[in-house]
C-alpha atoms as an extended CHARMM CRD file, in Angstrom:
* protein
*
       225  EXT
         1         1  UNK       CA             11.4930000000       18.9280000000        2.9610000000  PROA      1               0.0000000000
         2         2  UNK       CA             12.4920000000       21.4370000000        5.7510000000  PROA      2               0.0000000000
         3         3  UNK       CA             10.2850000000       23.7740000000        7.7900000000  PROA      3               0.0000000000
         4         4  UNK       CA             12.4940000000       27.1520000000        6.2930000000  PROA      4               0.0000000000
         5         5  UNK       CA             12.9450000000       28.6530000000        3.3390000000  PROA      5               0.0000000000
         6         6  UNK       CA             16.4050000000       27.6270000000        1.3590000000  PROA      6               0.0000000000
         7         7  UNK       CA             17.5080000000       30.1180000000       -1.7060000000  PROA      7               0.0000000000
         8         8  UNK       CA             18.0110000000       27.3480000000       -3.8240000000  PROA      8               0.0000000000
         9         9  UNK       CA             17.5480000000       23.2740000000       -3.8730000000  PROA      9               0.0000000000
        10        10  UNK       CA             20.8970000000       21.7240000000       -4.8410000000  PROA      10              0.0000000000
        11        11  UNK       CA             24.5050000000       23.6990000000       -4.9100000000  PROA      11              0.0000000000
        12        12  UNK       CA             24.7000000000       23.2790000000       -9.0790000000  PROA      12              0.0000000000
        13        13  UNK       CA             22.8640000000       25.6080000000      -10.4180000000  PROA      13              0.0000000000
        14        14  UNK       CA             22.5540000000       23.6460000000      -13.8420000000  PROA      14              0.0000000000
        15        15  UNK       CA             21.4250000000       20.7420000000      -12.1060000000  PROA      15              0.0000000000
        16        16  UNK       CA             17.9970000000       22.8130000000      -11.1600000000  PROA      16              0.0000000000
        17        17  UNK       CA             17.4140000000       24.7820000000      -14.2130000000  PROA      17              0.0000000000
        18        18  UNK       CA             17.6990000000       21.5000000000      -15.8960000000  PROA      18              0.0000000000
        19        19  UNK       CA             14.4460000000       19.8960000000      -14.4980000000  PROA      19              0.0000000000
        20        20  UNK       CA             12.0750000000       21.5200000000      -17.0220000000  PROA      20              0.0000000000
        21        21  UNK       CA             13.5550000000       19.9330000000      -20.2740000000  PROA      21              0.0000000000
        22        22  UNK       CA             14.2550000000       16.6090000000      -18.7070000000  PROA      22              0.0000000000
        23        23  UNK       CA             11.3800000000       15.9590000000      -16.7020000000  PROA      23              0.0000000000
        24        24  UNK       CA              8.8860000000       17.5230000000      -19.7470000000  PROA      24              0.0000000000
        25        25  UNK       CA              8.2320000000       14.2380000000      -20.8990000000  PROA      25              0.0000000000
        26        26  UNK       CA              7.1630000000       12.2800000000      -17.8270000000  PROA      26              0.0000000000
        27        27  UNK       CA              4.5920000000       15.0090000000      -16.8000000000  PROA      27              0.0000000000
        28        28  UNK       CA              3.2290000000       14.3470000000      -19.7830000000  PROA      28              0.0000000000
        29        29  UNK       CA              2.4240000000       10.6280000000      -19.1530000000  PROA      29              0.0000000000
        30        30  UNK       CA              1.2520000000       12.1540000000      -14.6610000000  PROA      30              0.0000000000
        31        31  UNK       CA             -1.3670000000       14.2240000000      -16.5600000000  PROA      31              0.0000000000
        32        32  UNK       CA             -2.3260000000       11.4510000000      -19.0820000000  PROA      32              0.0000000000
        33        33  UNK       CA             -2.1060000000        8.9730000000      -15.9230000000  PROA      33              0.0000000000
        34        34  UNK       CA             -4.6150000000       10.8130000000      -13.7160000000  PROA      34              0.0000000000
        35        35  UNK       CA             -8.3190000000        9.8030000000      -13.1870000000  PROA      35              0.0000000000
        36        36  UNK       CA             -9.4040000000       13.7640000000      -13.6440000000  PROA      36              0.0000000000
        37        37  UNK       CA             -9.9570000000       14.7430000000      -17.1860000000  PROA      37              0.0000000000
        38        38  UNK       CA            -12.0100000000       17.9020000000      -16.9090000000  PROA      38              0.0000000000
        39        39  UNK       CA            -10.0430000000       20.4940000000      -14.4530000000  PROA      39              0.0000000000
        40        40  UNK       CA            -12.3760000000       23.6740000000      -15.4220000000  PROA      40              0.0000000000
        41        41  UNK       CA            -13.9980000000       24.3540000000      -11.9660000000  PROA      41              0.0000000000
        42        42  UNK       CA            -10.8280000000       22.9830000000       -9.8670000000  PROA      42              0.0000000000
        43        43  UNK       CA             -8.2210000000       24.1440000000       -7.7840000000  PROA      43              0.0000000000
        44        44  UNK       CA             -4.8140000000       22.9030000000       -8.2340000000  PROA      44              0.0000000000
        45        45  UNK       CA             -1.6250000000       22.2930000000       -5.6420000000  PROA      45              0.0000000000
        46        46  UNK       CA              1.9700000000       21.3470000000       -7.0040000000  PROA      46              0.0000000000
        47        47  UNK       CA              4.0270000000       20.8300000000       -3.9850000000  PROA      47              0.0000000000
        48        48  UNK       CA              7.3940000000       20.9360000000       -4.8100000000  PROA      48              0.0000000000
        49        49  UNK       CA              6.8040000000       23.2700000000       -7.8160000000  PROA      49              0.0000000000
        50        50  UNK       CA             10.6260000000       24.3100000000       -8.2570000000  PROA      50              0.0000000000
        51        51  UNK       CA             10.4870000000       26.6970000000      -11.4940000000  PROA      51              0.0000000000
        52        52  UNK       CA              6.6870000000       25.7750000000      -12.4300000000  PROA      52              0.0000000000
        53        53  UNK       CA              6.6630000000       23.8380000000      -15.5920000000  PROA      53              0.0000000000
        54        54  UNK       CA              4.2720000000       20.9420000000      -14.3580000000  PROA      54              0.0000000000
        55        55  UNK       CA              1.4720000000       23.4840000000      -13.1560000000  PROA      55              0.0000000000
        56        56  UNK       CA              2.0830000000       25.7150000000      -16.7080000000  PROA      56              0.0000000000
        57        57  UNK       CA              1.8390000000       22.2200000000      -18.9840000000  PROA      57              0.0000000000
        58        58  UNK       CA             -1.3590000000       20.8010000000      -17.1750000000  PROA      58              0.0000000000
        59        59  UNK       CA             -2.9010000000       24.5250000000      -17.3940000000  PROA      59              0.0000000000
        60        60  UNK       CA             -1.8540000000       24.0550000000      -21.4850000000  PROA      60              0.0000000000
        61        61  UNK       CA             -3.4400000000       20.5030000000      -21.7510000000  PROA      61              0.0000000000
        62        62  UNK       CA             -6.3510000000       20.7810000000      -19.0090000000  PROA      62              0.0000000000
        63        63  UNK       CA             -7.0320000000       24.2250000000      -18.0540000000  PROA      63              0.0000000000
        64        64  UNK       CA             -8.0650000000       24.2810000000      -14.9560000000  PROA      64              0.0000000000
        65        65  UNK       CA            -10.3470000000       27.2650000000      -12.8400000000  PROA      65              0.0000000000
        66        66  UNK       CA             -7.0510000000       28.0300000000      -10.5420000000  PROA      66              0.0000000000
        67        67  UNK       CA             -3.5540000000       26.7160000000       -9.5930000000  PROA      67              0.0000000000
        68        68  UNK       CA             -0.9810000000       27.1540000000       -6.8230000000  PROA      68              0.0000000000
        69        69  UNK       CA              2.6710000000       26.0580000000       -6.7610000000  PROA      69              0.0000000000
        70        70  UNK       CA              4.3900000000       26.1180000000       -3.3990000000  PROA      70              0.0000000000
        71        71  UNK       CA              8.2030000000       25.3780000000       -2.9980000000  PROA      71              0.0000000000
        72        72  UNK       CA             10.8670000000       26.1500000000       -0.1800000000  PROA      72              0.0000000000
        73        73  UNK       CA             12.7930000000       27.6440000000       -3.3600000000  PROA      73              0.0000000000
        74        74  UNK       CA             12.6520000000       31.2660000000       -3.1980000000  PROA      74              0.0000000000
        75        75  UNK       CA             14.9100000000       31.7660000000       -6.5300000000  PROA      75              0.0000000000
        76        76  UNK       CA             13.1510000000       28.8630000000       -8.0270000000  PROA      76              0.0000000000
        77        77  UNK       CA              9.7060000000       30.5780000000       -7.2540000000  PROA      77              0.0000000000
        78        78  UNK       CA             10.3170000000       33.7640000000       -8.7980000000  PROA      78              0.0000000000
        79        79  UNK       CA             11.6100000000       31.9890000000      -11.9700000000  PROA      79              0.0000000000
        80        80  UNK       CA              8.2860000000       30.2370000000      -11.8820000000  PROA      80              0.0000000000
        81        81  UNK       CA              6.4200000000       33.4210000000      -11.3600000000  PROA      81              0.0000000000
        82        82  UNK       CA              8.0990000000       35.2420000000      -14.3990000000  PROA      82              0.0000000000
        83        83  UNK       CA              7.2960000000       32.1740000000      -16.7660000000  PROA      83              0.0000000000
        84        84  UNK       CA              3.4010000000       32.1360000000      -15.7550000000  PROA      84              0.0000000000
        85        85  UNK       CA              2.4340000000       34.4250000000      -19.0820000000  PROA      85              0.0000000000
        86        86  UNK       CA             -1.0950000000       35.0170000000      -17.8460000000  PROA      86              0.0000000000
        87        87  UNK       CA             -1.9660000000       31.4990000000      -16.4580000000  PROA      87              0.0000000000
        88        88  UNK       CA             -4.2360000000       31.7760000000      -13.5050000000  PROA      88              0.0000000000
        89        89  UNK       CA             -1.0890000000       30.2720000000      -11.4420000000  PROA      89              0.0000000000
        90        90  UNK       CA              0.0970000000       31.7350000000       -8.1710000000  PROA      90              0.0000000000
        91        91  UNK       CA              3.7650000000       30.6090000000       -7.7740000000  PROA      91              0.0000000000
        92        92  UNK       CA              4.4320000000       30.5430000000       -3.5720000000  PROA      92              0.0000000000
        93        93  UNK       CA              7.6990000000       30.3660000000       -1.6530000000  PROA      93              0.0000000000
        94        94  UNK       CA              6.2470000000       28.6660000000        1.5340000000  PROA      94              0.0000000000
        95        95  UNK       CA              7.8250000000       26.1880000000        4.4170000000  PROA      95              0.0000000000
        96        96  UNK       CA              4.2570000000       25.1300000000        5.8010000000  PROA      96              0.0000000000
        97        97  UNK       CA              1.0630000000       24.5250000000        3.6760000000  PROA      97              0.0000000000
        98        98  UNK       CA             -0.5880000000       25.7760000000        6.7970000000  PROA      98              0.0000000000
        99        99  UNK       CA              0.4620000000       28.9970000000        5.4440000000  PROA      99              0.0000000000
       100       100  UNK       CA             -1.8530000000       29.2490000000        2.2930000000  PROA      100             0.0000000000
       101       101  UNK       CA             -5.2620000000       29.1810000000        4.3140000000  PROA      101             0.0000000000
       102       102  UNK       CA             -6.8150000000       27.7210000000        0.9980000000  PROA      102             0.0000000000
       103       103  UNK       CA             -8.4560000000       24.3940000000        0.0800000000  PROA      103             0.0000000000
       104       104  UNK       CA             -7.4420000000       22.7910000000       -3.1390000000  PROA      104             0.0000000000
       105       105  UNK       CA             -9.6250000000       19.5340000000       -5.3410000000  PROA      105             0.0000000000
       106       106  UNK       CA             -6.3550000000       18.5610000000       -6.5710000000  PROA      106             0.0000000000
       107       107  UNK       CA             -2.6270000000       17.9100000000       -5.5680000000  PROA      107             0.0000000000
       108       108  UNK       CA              0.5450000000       16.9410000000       -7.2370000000  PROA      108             0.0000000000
       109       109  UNK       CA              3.7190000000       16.1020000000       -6.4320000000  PROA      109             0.0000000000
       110       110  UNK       CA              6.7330000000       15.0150000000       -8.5770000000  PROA      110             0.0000000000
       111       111  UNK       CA             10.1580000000       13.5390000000       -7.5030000000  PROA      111             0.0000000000
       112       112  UNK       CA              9.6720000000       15.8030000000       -4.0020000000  PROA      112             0.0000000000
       113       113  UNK       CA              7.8750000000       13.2360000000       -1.2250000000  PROA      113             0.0000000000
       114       114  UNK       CA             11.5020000000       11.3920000000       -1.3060000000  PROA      114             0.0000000000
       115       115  UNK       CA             12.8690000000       14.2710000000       -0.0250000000  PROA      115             0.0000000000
       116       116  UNK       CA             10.3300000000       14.4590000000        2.9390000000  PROA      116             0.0000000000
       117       117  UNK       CA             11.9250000000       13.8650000000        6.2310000000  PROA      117             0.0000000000
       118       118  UNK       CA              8.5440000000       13.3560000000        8.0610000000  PROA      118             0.0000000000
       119       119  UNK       CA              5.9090000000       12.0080000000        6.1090000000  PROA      119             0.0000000000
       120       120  UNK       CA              3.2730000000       11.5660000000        8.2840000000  PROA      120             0.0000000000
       121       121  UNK       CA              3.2860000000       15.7040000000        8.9290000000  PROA      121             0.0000000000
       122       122  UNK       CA              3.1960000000       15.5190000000        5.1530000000  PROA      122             0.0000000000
       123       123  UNK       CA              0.3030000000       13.7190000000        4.7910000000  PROA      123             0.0000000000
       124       124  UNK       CA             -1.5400000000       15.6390000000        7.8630000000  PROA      124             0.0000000000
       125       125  UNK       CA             -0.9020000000       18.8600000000        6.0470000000  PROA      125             0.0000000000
       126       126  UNK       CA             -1.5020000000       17.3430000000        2.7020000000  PROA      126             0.0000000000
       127       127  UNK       CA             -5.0710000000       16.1370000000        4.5660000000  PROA      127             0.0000000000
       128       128  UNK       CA             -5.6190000000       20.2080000000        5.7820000000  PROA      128             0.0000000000
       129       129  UNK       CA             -5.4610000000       21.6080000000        2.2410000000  PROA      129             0.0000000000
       130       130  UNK       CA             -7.3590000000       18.8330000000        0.3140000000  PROA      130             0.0000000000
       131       131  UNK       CA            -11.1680000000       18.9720000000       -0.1760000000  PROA      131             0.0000000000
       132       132  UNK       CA            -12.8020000000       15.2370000000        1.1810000000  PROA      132             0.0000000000
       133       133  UNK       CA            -13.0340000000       12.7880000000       -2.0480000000  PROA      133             0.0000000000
       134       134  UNK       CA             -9.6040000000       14.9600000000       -3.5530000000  PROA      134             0.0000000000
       135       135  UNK       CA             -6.8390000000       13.5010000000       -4.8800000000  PROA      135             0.0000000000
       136       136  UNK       CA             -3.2790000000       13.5810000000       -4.3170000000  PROA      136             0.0000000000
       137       137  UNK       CA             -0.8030000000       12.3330000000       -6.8860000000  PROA      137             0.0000000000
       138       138  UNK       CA              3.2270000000       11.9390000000       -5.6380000000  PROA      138             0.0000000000
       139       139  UNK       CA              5.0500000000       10.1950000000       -8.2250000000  PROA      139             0.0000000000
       140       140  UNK       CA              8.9250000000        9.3750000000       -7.3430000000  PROA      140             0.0000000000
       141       141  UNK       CA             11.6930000000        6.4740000000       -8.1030000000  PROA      141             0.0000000000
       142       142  UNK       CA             13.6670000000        7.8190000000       -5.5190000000  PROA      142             0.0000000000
       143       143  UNK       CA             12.8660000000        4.8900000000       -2.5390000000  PROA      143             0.0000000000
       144       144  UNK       CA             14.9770000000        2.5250000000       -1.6810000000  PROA      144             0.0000000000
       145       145  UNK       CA             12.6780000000       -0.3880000000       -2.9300000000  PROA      145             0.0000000000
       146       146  UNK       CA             14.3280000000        0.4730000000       -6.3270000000  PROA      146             0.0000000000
       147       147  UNK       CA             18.4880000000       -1.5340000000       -6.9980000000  PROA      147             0.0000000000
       148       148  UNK       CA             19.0950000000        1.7440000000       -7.9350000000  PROA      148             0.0000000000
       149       149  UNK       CA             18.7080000000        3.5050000000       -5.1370000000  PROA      149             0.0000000000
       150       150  UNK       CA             21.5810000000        2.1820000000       -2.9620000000  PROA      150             0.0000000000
       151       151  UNK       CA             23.7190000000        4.3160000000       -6.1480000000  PROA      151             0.0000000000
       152       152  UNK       CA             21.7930000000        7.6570000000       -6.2730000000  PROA      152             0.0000000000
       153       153  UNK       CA             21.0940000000        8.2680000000       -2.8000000000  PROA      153             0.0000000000
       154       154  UNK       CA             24.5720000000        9.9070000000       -1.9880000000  PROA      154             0.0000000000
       155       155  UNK       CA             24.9940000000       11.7270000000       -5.7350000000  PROA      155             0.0000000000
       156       156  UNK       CA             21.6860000000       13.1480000000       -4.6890000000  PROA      156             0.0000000000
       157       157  UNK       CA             23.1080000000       14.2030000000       -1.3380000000  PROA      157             0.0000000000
       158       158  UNK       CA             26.0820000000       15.7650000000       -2.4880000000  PROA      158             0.0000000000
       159       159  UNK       CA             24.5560000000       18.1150000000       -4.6080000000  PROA      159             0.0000000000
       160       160  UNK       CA             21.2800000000       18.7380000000       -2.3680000000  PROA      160             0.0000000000
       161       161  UNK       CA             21.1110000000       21.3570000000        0.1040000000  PROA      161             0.0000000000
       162       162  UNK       CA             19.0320000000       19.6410000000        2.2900000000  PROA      162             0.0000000000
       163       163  UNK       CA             19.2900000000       16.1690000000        4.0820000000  PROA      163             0.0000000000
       164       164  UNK       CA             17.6680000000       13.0440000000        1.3360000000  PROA      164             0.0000000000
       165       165  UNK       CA             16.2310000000       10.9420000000        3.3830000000  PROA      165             0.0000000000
       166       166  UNK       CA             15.7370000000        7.0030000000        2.9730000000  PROA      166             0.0000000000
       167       167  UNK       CA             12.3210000000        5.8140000000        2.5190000000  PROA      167             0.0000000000
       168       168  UNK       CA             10.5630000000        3.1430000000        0.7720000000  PROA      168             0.0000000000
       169       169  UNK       CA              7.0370000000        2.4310000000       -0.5770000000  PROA      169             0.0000000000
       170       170  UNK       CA              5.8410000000        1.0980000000        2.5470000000  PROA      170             0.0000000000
       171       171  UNK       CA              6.9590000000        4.1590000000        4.4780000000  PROA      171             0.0000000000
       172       172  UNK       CA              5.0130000000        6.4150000000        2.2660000000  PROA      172             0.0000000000
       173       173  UNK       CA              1.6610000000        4.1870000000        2.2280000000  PROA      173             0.0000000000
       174       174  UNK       CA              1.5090000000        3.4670000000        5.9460000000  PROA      174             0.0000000000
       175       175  UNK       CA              2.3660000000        7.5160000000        6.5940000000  PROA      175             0.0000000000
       176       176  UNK       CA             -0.9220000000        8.1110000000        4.2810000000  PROA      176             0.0000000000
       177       177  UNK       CA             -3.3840000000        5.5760000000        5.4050000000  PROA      177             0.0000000000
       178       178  UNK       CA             -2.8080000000        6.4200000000        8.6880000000  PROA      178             0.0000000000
       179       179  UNK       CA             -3.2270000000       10.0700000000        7.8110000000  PROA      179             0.0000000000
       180       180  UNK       CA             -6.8370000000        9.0890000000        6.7920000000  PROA      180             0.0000000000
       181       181  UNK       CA             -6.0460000000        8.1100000000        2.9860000000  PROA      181             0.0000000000
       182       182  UNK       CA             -6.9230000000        5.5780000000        0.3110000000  PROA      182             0.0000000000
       183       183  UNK       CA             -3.3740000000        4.4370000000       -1.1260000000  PROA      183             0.0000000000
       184       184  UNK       CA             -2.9180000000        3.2650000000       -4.8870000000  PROA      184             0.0000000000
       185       185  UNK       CA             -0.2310000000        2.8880000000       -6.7820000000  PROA      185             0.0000000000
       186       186  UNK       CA              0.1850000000        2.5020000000      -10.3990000000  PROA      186             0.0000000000
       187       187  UNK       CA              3.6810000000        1.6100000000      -12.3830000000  PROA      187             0.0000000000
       188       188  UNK       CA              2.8360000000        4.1780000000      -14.2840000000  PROA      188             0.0000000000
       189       189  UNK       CA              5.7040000000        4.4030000000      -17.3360000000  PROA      189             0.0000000000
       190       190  UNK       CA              5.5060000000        0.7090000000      -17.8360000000  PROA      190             0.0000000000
       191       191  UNK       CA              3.9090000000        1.6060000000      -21.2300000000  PROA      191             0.0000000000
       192       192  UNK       CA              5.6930000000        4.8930000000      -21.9120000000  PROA      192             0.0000000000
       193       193  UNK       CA              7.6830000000        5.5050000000      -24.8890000000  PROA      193             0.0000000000
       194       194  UNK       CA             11.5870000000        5.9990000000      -22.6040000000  PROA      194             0.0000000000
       195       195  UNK       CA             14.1570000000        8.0060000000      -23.9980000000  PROA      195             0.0000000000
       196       196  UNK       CA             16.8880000000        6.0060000000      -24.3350000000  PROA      196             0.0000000000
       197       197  UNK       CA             20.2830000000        8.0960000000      -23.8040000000  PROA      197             0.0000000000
       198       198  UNK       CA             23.1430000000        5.4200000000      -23.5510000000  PROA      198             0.0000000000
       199       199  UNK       CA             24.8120000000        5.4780000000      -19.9440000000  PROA      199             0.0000000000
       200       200  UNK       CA             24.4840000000        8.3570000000      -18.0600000000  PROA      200             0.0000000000
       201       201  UNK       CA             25.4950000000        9.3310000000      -14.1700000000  PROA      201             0.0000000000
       202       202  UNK       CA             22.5360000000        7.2070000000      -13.0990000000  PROA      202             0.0000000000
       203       203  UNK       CA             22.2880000000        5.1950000000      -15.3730000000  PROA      203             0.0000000000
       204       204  UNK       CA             24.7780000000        2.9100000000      -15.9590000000  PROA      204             0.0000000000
       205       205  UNK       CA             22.8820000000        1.3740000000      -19.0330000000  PROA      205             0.0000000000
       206       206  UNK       CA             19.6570000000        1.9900000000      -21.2130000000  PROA      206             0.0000000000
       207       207  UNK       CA             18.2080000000       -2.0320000000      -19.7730000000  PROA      207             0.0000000000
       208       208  UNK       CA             19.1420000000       -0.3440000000      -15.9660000000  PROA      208             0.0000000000
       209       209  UNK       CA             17.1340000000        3.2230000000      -17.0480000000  PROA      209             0.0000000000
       210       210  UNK       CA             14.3770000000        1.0490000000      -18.7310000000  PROA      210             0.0000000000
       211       211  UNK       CA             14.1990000000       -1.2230000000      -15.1820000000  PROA      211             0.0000000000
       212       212  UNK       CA             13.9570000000        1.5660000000      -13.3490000000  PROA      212             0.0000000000
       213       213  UNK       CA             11.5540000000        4.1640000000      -15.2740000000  PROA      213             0.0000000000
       214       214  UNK       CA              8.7770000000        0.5850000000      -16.6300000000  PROA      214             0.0000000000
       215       215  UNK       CA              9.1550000000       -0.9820000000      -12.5040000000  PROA      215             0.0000000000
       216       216  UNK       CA             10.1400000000        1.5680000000       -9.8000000000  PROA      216             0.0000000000
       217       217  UNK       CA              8.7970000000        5.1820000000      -10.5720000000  PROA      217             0.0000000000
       218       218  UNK       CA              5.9820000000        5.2600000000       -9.2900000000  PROA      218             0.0000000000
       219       219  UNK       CA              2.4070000000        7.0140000000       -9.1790000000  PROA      219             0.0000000000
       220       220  UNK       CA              0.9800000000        7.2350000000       -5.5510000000  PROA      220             0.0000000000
       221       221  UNK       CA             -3.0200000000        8.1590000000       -5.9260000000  PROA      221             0.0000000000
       222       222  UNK       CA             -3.8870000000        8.9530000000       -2.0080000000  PROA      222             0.0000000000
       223       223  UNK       CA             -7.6360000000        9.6570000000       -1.9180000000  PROA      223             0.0000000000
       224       224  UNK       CA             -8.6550000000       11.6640000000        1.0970000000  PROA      224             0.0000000000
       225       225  UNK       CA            -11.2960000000        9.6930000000        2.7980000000  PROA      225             0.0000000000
């Protein structure tokens, strides 16, 4: 991510207000995935939050006492803000988590830490905001350990308004453990039910989009030490 505020993440306007309905189904299995199951006293981050549907699901299946999602988005943050309905959500445009002066038990992040040009500033401001035992989940198959990645890296580009960088699941790990964090990972759709859609821009088969969602998207659990 960059250090400003952008109006809007890609330069196809469908290609953003699409995220809700297509990514519905693998917050699902984050929230089913996680090692919290009672969220009534904590505080919540979503980086990344683009229009808020992760933070407004998770409030639906675990409420939780209060949530924050922060995204360099400003269009995409007011959309989120108008969808809240009452939730105890505060939807942020923000370039630096330094910004919120708050302390959260909880962090998510989902298909954004790709997109993060300097991940060890990530995980040193991820470290500021998040309460000592707290975890962080980042979930992404965009890394270049994944065959697939060679493909979507410049379709991604073309369409993003900011640079993509080109990292890989050691790049992300090493940032974090030397930013003072415990580093899992978990394969975490290998069980999922996947729709299957026939051959699609990125997927150039249902075997290639079951390969990729059952081996390379992945759940990072970084525990602050």
């Amino acid at each position: 991510m960059v250090n400003q505020l952008i109006n809007t993440w890609t330069r196809e306007p469908l290609e953003e207000s699409s995220m809700t309905a297509d990514h519905t189904w693998i917050w699902r299995e984050m929230i089913s995935a996680i090692d919290e199951k009672d969220l009534s006293k904590q505080r919540v981050l979503d980086f990344g939050c683009n229009q808020g549907g992760f933070l407004r699901l998770l409030f639906d299946q675990r409420p939780f006492a209060a949530g924050v999602g922060i995204d360099l988005a400003q269009k995409a943050v007011d959309i989120a803000e108008a969808r809240k309905e009452g939730r105890p959500i505060d939807y942020r445009a923000v370039a630096d988590l330094a910004e919120l002066g708050e302390t959260f038990d909880l962090a998510f992040s989902h298909e954004v830490i790709y997109l993060i040009e300097d991940l060890a500033r990530h995980a040193a401001q991820i470290a500021s905001v998040l309460k000592p035992g707290g975890n962080y989940y980042a979930v992404t198959c965009c890394h270049k350990d994944s065959p697939l990645w060679a493909s979507w890296r410049p379709k991604i580009q073309a369409f993003s308004n900011i640079n993509v960088p080109d990292h890989g699941v050691e790049d992300i790990s090493s940032a974090f453990r030397r930013g003072g964090f415990d580093v899992a990972v978990s394969r975490f759709l290998a069980s999922a039910f996947i729709p299957l859609e026939g051959p699609s821009e990125y997927f150039p088969s249902d075997v290639e989009r079951l390969g990729c969602y059952a081996n390379w998207k992945l759940l990072f659990r970084m525990t602050r030490s």
